[in-house]
Tab-separated table of C-alpha atoms and ligand atoms in Angstrom:
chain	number	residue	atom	x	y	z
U	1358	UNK	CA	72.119	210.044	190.054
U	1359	UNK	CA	74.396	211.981	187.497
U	1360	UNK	CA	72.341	213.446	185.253
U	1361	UNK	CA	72.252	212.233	181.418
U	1362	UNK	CA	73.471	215.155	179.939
U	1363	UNK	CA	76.945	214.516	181.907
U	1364	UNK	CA	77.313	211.317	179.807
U	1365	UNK	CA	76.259	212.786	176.662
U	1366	UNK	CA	79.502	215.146	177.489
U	1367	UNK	CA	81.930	212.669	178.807
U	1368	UNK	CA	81.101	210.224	175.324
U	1369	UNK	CA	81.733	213.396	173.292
U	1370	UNK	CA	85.303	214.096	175.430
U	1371	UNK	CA	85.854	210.458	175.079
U	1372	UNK	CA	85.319	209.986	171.013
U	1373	UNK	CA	87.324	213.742	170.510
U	1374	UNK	CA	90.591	212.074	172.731
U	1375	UNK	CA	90.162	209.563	170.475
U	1376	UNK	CA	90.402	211.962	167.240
U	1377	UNK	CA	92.814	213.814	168.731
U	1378	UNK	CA	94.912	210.477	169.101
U	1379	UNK	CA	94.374	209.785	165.434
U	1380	UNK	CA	92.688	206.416	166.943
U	1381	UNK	CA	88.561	207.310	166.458
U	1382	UNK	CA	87.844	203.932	164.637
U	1383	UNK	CA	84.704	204.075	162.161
U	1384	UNK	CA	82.478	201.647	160.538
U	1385	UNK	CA	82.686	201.882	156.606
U	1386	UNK	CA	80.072	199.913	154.602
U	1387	UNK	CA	81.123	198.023	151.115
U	1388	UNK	CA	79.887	195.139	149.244
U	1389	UNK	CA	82.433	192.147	148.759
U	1390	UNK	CA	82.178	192.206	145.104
U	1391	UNK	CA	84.501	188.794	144.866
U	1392	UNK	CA	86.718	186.860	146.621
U	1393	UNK	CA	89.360	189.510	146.072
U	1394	UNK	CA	87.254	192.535	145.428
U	1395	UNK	CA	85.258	194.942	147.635
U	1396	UNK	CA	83.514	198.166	146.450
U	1397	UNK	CA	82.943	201.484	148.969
U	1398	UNK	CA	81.363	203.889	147.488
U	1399	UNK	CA	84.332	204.778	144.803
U	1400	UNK	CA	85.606	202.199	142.532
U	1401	UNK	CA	86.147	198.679	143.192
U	1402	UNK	CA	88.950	198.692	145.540
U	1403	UNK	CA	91.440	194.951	145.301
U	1404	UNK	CA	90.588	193.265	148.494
U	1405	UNK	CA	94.162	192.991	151.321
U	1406	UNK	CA	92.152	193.339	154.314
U	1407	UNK	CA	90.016	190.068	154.585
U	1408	UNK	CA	91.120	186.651	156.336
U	1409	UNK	CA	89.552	184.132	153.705
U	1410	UNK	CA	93.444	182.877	153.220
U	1411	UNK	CA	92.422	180.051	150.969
U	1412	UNK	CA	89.162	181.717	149.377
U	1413	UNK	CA	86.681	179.014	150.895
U	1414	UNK	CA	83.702	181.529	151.988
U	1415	UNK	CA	82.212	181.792	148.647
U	1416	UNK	CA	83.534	177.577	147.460
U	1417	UNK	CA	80.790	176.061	145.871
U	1418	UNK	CA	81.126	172.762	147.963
U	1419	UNK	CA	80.738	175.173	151.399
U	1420	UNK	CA	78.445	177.068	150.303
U	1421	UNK	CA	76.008	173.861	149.124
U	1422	UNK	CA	77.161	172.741	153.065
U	1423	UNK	CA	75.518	175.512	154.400
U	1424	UNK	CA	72.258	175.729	152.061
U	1425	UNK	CA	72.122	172.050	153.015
U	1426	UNK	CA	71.797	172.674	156.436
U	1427	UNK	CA	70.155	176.195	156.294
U	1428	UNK	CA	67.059	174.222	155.132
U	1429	UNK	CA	67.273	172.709	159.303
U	1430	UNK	CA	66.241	175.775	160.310
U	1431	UNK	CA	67.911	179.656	160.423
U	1432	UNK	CA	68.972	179.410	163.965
U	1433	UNK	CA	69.629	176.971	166.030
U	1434	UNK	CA	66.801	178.356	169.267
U	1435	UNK	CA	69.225	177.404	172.064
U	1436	UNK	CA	72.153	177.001	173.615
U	1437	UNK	CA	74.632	173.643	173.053
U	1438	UNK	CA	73.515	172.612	176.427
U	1439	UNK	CA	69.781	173.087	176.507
U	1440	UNK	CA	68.585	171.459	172.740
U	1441	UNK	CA	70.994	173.285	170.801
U	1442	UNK	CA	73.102	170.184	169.862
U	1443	UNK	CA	72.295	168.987	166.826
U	1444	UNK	CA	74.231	165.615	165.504
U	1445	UNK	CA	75.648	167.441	162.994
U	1446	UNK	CA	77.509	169.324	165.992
U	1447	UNK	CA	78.541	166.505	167.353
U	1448	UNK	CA	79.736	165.458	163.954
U	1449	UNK	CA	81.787	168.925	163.867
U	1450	UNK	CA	83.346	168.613	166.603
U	1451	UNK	CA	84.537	164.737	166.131
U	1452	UNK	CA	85.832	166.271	162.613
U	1453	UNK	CA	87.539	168.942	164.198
U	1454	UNK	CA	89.008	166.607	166.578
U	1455	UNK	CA	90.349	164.348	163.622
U	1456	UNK	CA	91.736	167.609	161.869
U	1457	UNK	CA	93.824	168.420	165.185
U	1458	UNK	CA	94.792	165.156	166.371
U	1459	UNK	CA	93.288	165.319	169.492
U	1460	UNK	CA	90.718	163.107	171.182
U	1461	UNK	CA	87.813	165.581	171.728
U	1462	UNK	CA	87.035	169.313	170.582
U	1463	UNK	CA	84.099	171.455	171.438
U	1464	UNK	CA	82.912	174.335	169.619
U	1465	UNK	CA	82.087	177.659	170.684
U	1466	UNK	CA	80.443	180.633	168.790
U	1467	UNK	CA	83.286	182.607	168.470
U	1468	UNK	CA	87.232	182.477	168.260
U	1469	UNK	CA	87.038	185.165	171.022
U	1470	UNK	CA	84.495	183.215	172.913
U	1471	UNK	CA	86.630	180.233	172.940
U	1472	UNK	CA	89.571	182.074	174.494
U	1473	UNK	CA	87.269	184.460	176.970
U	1474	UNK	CA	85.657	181.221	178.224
U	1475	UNK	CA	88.621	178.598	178.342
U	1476	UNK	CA	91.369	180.444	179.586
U	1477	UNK	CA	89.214	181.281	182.644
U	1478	UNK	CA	87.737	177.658	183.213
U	1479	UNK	CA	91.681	176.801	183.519
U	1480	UNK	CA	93.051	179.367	185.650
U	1481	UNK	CA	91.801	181.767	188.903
U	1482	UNK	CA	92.847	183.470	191.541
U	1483	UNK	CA	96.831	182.333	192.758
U	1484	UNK	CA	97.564	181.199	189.261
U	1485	UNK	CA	100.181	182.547	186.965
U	1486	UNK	CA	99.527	183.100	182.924
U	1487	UNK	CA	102.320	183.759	180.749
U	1488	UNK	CA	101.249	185.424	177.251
U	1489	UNK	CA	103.587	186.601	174.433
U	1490	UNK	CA	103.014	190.472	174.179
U	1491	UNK	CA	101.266	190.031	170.434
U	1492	UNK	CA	98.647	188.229	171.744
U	1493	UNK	CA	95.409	188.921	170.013
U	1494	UNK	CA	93.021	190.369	172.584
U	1495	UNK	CA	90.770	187.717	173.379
U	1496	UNK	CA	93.799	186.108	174.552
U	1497	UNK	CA	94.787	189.176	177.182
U	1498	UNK	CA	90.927	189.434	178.040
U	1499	UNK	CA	90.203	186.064	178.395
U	1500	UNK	CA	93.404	186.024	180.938
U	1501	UNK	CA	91.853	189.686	182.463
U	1502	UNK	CA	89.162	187.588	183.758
U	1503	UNK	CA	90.438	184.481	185.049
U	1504	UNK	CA	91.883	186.814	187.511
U	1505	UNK	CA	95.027	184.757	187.233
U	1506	UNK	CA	98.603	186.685	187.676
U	1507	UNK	CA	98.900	188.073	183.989
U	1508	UNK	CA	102.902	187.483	183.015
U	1509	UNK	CA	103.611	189.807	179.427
U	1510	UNK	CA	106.423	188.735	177.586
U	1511	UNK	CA	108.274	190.371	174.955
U	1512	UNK	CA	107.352	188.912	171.707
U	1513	UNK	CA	109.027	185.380	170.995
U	1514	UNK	CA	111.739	186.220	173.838
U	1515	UNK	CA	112.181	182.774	175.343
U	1516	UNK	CA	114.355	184.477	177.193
U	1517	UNK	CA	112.155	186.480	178.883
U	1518	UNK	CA	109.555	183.684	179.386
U	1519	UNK	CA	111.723	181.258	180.761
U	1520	UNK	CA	113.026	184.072	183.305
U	1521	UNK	CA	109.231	184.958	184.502
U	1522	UNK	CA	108.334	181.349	184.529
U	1523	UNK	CA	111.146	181.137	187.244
U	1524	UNK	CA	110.380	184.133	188.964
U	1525	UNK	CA	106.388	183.156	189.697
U	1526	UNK	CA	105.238	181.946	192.868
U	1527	UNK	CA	106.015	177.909	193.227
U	1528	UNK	CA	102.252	177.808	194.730
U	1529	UNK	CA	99.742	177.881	191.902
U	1530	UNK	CA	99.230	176.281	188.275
U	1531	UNK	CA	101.024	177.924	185.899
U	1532	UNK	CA	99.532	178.430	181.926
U	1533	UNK	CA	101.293	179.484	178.388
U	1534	UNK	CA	99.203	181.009	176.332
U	1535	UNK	CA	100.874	181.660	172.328
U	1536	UNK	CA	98.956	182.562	169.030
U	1537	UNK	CA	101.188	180.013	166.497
U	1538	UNK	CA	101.352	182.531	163.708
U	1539	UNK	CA	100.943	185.941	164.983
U	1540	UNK	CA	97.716	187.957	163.300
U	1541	UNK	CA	99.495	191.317	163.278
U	1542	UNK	CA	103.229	190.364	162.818
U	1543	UNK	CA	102.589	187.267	160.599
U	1544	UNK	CA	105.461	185.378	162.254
U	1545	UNK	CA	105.635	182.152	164.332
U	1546	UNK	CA	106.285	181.405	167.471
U	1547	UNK	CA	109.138	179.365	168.596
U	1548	UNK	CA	107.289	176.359	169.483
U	1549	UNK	CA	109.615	174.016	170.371
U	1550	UNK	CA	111.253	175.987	173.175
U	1551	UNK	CA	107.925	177.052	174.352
U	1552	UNK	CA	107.337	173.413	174.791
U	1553	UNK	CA	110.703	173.098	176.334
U	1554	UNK	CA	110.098	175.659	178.852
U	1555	UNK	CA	106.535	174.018	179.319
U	1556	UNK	CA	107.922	170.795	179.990
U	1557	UNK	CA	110.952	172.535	182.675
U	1558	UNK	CA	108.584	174.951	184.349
U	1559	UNK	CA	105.547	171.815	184.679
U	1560	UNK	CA	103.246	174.352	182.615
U	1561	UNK	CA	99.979	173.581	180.704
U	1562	UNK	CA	100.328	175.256	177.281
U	1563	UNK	CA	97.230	176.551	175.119
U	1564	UNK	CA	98.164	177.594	171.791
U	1565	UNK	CA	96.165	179.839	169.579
U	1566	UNK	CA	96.232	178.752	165.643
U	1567	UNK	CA	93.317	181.077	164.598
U	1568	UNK	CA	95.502	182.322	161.988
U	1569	UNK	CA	97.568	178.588	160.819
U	1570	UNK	CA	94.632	176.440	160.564
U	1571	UNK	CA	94.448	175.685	157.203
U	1572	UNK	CA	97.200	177.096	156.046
U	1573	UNK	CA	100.475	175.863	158.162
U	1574	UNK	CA	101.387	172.145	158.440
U	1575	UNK	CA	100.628	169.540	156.856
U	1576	UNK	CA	96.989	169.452	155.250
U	1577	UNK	CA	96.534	172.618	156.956
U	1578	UNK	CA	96.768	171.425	160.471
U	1579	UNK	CA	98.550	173.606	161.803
U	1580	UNK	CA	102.089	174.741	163.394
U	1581	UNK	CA	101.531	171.836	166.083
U	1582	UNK	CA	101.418	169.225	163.266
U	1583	UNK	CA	103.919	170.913	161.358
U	1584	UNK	CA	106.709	170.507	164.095
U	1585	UNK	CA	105.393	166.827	165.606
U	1586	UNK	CA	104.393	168.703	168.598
U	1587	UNK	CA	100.985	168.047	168.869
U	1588	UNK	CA	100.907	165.633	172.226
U	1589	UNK	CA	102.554	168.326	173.942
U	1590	UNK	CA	100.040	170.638	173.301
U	1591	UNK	CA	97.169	170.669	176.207
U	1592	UNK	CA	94.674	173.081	173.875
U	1593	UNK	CA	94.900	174.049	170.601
U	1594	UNK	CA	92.615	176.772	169.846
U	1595	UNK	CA	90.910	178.079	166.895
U	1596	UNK	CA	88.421	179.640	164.841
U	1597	UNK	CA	86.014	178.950	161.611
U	1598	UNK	CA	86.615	182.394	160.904
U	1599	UNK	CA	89.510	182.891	159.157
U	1600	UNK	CA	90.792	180.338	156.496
U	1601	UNK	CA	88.015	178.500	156.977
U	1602	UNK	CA	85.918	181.028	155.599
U	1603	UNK	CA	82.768	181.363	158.075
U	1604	UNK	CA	82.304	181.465	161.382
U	1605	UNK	CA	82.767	179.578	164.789
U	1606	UNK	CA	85.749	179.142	167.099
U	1607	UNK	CA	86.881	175.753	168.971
U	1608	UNK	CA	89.249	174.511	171.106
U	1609	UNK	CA	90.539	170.932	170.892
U	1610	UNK	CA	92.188	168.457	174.052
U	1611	UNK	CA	91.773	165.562	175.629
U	1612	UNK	CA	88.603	164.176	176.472
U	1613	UNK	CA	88.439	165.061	179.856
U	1614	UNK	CA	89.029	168.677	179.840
U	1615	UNK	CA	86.805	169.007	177.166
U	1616	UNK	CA	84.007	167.265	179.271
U	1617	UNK	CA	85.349	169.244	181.840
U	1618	UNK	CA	85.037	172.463	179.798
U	1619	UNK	CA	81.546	171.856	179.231
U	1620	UNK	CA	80.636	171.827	183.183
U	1621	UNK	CA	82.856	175.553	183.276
U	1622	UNK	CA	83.490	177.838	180.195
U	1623	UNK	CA	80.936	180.361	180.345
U	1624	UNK	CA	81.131	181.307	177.036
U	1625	UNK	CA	80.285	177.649	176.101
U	1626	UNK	CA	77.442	177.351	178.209
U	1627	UNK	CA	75.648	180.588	178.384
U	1628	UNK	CA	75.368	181.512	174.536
U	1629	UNK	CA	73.238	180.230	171.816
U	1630	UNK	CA	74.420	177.285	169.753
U	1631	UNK	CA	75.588	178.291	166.365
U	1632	UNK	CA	73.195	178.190	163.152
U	1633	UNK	CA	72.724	175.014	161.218
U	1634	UNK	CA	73.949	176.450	158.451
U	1635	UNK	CA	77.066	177.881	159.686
U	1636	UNK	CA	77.859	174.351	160.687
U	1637	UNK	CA	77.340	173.125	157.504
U	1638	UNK	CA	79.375	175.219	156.569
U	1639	UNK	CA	82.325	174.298	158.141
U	1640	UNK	CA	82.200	170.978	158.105
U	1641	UNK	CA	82.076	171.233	153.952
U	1642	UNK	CA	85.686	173.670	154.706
U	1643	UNK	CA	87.265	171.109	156.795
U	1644	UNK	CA	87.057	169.165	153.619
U	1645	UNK	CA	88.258	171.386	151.669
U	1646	UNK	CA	90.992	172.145	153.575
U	1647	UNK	CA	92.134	168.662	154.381
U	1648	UNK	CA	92.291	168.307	150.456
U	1649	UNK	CA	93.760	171.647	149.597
U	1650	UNK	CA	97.289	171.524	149.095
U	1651	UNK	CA	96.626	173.483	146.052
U	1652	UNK	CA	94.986	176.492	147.721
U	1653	UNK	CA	97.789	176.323	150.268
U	1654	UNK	CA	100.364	176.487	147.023
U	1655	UNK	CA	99.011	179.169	145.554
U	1656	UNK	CA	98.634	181.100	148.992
U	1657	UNK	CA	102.806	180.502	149.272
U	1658	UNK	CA	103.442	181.464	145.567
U	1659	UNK	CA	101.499	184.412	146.070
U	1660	UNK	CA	103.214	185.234	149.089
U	1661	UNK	CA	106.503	185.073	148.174
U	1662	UNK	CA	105.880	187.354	145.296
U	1663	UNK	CA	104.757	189.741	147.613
U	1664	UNK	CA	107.456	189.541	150.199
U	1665	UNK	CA	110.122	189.426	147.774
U	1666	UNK	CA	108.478	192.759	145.984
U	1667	UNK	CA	108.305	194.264	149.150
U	1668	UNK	CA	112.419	193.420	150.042
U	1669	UNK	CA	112.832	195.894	146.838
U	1670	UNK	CA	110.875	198.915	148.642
U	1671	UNK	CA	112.716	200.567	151.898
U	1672	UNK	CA	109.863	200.334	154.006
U	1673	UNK	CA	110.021	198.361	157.473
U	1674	UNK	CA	107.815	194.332	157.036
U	1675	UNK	CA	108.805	192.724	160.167
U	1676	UNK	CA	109.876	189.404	159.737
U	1677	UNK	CA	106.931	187.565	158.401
U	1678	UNK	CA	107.074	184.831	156.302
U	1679	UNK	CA	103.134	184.237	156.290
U	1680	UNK	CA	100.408	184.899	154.022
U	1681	UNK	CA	99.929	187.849	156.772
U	1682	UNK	CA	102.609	190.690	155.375
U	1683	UNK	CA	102.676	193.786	157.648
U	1684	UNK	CA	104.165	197.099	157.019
U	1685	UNK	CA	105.167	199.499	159.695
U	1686	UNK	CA	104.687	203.058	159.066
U	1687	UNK	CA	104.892	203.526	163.103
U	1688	UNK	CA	102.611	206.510	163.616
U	1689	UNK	CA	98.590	206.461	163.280
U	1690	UNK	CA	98.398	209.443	161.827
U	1691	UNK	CA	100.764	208.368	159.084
U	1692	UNK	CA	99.400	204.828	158.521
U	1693	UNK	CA	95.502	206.291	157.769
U	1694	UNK	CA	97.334	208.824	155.540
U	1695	UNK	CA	98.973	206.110	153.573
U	1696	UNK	CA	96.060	203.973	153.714
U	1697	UNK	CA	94.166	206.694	151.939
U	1698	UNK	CA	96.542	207.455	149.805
U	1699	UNK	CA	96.312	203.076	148.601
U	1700	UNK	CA	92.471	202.920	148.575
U	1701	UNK	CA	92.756	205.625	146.121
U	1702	UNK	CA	94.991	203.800	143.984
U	1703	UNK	CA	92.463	200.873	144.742
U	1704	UNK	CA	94.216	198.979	147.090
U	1705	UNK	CA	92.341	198.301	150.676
U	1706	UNK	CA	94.787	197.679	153.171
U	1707	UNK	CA	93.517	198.654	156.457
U	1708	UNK	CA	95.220	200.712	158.591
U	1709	UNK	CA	95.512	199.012	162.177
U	1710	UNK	CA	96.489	201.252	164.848
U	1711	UNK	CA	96.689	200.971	168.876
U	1712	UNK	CA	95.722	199.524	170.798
U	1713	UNK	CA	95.772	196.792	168.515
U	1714	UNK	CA	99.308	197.051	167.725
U	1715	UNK	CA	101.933	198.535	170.514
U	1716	UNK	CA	102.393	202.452	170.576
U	1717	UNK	CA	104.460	203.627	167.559
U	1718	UNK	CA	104.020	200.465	165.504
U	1719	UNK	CA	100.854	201.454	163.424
U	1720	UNK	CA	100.779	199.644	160.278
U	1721	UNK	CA	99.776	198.598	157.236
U	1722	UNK	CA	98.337	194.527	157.161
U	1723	UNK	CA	98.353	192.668	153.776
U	1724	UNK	CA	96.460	189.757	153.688
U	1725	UNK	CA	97.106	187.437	150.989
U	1726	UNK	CA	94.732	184.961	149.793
U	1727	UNK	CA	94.945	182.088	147.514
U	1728	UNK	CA	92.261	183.970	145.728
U	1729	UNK	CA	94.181	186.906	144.678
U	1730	UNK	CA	95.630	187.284	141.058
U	1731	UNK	CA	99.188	188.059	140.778
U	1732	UNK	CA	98.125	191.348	139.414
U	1733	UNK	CA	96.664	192.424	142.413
U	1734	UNK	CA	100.249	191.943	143.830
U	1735	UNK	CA	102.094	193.586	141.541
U	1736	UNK	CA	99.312	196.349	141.885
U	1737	UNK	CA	99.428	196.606	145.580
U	1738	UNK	CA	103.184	196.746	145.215
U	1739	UNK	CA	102.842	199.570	142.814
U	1740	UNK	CA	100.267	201.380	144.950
U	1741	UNK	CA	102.541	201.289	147.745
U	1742	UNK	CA	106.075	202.460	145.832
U	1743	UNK	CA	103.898	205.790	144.961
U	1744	UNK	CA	102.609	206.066	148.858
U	1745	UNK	CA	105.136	205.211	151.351
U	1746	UNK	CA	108.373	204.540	149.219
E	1814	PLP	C1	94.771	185.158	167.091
E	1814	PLP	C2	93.282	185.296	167.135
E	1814	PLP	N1	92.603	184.615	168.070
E	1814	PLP	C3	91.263	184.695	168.147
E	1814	PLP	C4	90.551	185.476	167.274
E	1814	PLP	C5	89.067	185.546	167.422
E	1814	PLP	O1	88.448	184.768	166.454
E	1814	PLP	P1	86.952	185.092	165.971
E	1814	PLP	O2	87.068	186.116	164.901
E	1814	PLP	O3	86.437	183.778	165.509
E	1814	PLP	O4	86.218	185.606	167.157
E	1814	PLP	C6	91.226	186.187	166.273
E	1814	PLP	C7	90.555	186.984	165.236
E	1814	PLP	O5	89.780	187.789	165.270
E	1814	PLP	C8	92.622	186.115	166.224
E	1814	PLP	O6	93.312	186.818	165.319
């Protein structure tokens, strides 16, 4: 047996390679002060780093959803299959199935636990997965362990798909796995050719909307709804966590794969059941998003202000048209130097570095919310002039 003092050494060469790389990552406390605040030890810093797109986690009418349902109990003391299910889960998941047009959804406790445990349940061994390079990583690892043949292409290159789709083995299922709007680009995917190709190839497609529930489409629906496409879609995945303002993930489909995803996603079956109250919750956000056309105006206003502030500044934004607004700096030394330099002009935009974004793309993300004043973005916009223009 190696003894301990070998790992104590190999951790300590592992976290200074990661120094060295300029990629350590580290843990920083702060309070959320607001919807649009957040205070670390300095001053109170304006808020671009947070995924509450339409403000819900601290709305009245979700919050009194989850005291409602808090009072059922803090946790929910087992898993969906043993006594987990409470109706009101049942009554989640028939509302999320009503938000995404499908006939069934079931809910998981994560947005990475729905993708690590579906993605699996649909594909093994002698199957083929194609994925769009930005995939988020619960995407990539829920397609690591399926074992299926993994199939990278460049992002959005249809091109590229359609030319891998053609190459893989005839024997085997075949799956398409695509976020809808990218988390780290903020740009959508081509859906109607990836339903195109679906359709030529005889693919299943699974689409990931984590980040355009509730805020692309109509009533928030998503990019499926917003382009008619949702019957071609086999399962549209998503999470609680981001617009929604709590916490949960889900996939919705057709009855039978979600029956049959209860019999086979680990992730579904293995895990506790989520808290009352987080159920609560969300069903009080589905509401509110269904009904918030406002929110969803004042997240494009906002936007747009930001974008077209940005088009003034030489700096490189992708081509994002989202509430998500990236700016490349490229390396990671550079982007925690101009990340600094923003907090102190108290703006947080987290710097995001590899291996969540490819090699030489560090960056910047802003992450505008509906809760945001538009002097926050003429502030951020400031902040960043004096750092990186
Ligand atoms: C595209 C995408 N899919 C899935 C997830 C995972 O969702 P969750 O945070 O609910 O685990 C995230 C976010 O973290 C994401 O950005």
């Amino acid at each position: 047996m190696r003894p301990l003092s070998d790992w104590d050494s190999w951790v300590s060469s592992r976290l200074d390679r990661l120094e060295l790389a300029g990629i350590r990552r580290q843990i920083t406390p702060g309070d959320r002060t607001s919807a649009r605040t957040v205070r670390r030890e300095g001053p109170e810093l304006v808020n671009f780093s947070s995924n509450d797109y339409l403000g819900l986690s601290r709305h009245p009418a979700v919050l009194a959803g989850s005291e409602r349902d808090l009072r059922k109990g803090a946790g929910a003391t087992a898993s969906r299959l043993m006594a987990g299910t409470d109706y009101d889960y049942a009554a989640l998941e028939n509302a999320v199935a009503f938000f995404k047009g499908t006939e069934a959804a079931l809910v998981f406790g994560s947005g990475y636990l729905a993708n690590l445990g579906t993605i699996p349940a649909l594909v093994g061994r002698g199957d083929a997965v194609f994925g769009d390079r930005m995939n988020h990583a619960s995407i990539v690892d829920g397609i690591r362990l399926s074992g299926a043949t993994a199939y990278r292409y460049r992002h959005n290159d249809m091109d590229e798909l359609e030319q891998m789709l053609r190459d893989a083995p005839a024997s085997g299922r075949k799956l398409i796995v695509t976020e809808t709007l990218f988390g780290m680009d903020g740009d959508l995917a081509p859906l109607e050719r990836v339903v195109e190709l679906k359709n030529r190839y005889g693919a299943a497609l699974m689409i990931d909307e984590a980040h355009a529930t509730g805020v692309v489409g109509p009533q928030g629906r998503g990019l499926a709804h917003q382009l008619g496409l949702v019957s071609e879609v086999d399962v549209s995945m998503g999470t609680f966590s981001k617009a929604l303002g709590l916490y949960g993930g889900y996939v919705a489909t057709k009855r039978s794969w979600a029956d049959y995803l209860v019999s086979s996603a680990r992730t579904f079956i293995y895990t506790t059941a989520l808290p009352p109250a987080v159920v609560g919750g969300v069903g009080a956000a589905i509401e509110m998003v269904l009904a918030g056309d406002y929110l969803r105006q004042r997240l494009a206003e906002l936007s747009s202000m930001f974008r077209e502030g940005l088009a003034d500044l030489a700096l490189d934004r992708l081509s994002s048209g989202s509430q998500i607004q990236p700016v490349v700096i490229g390396s990671a030394a550079g982007v925690v130097e101009i990340g600094a330099r923003l907090e102190r002009m108290g703006v947080l935009a987290v710097p995001i570095r590899p291996p969540t974004v490819p090699e030489g793309s560090a960056r910047l993300r802003f992450s505008i919310c509906a809760s945001h004043a538009e002097e926050d973005i003429t502030a951020a916009l400031d902040a960043l002039k004096k750092a990186a223009g």
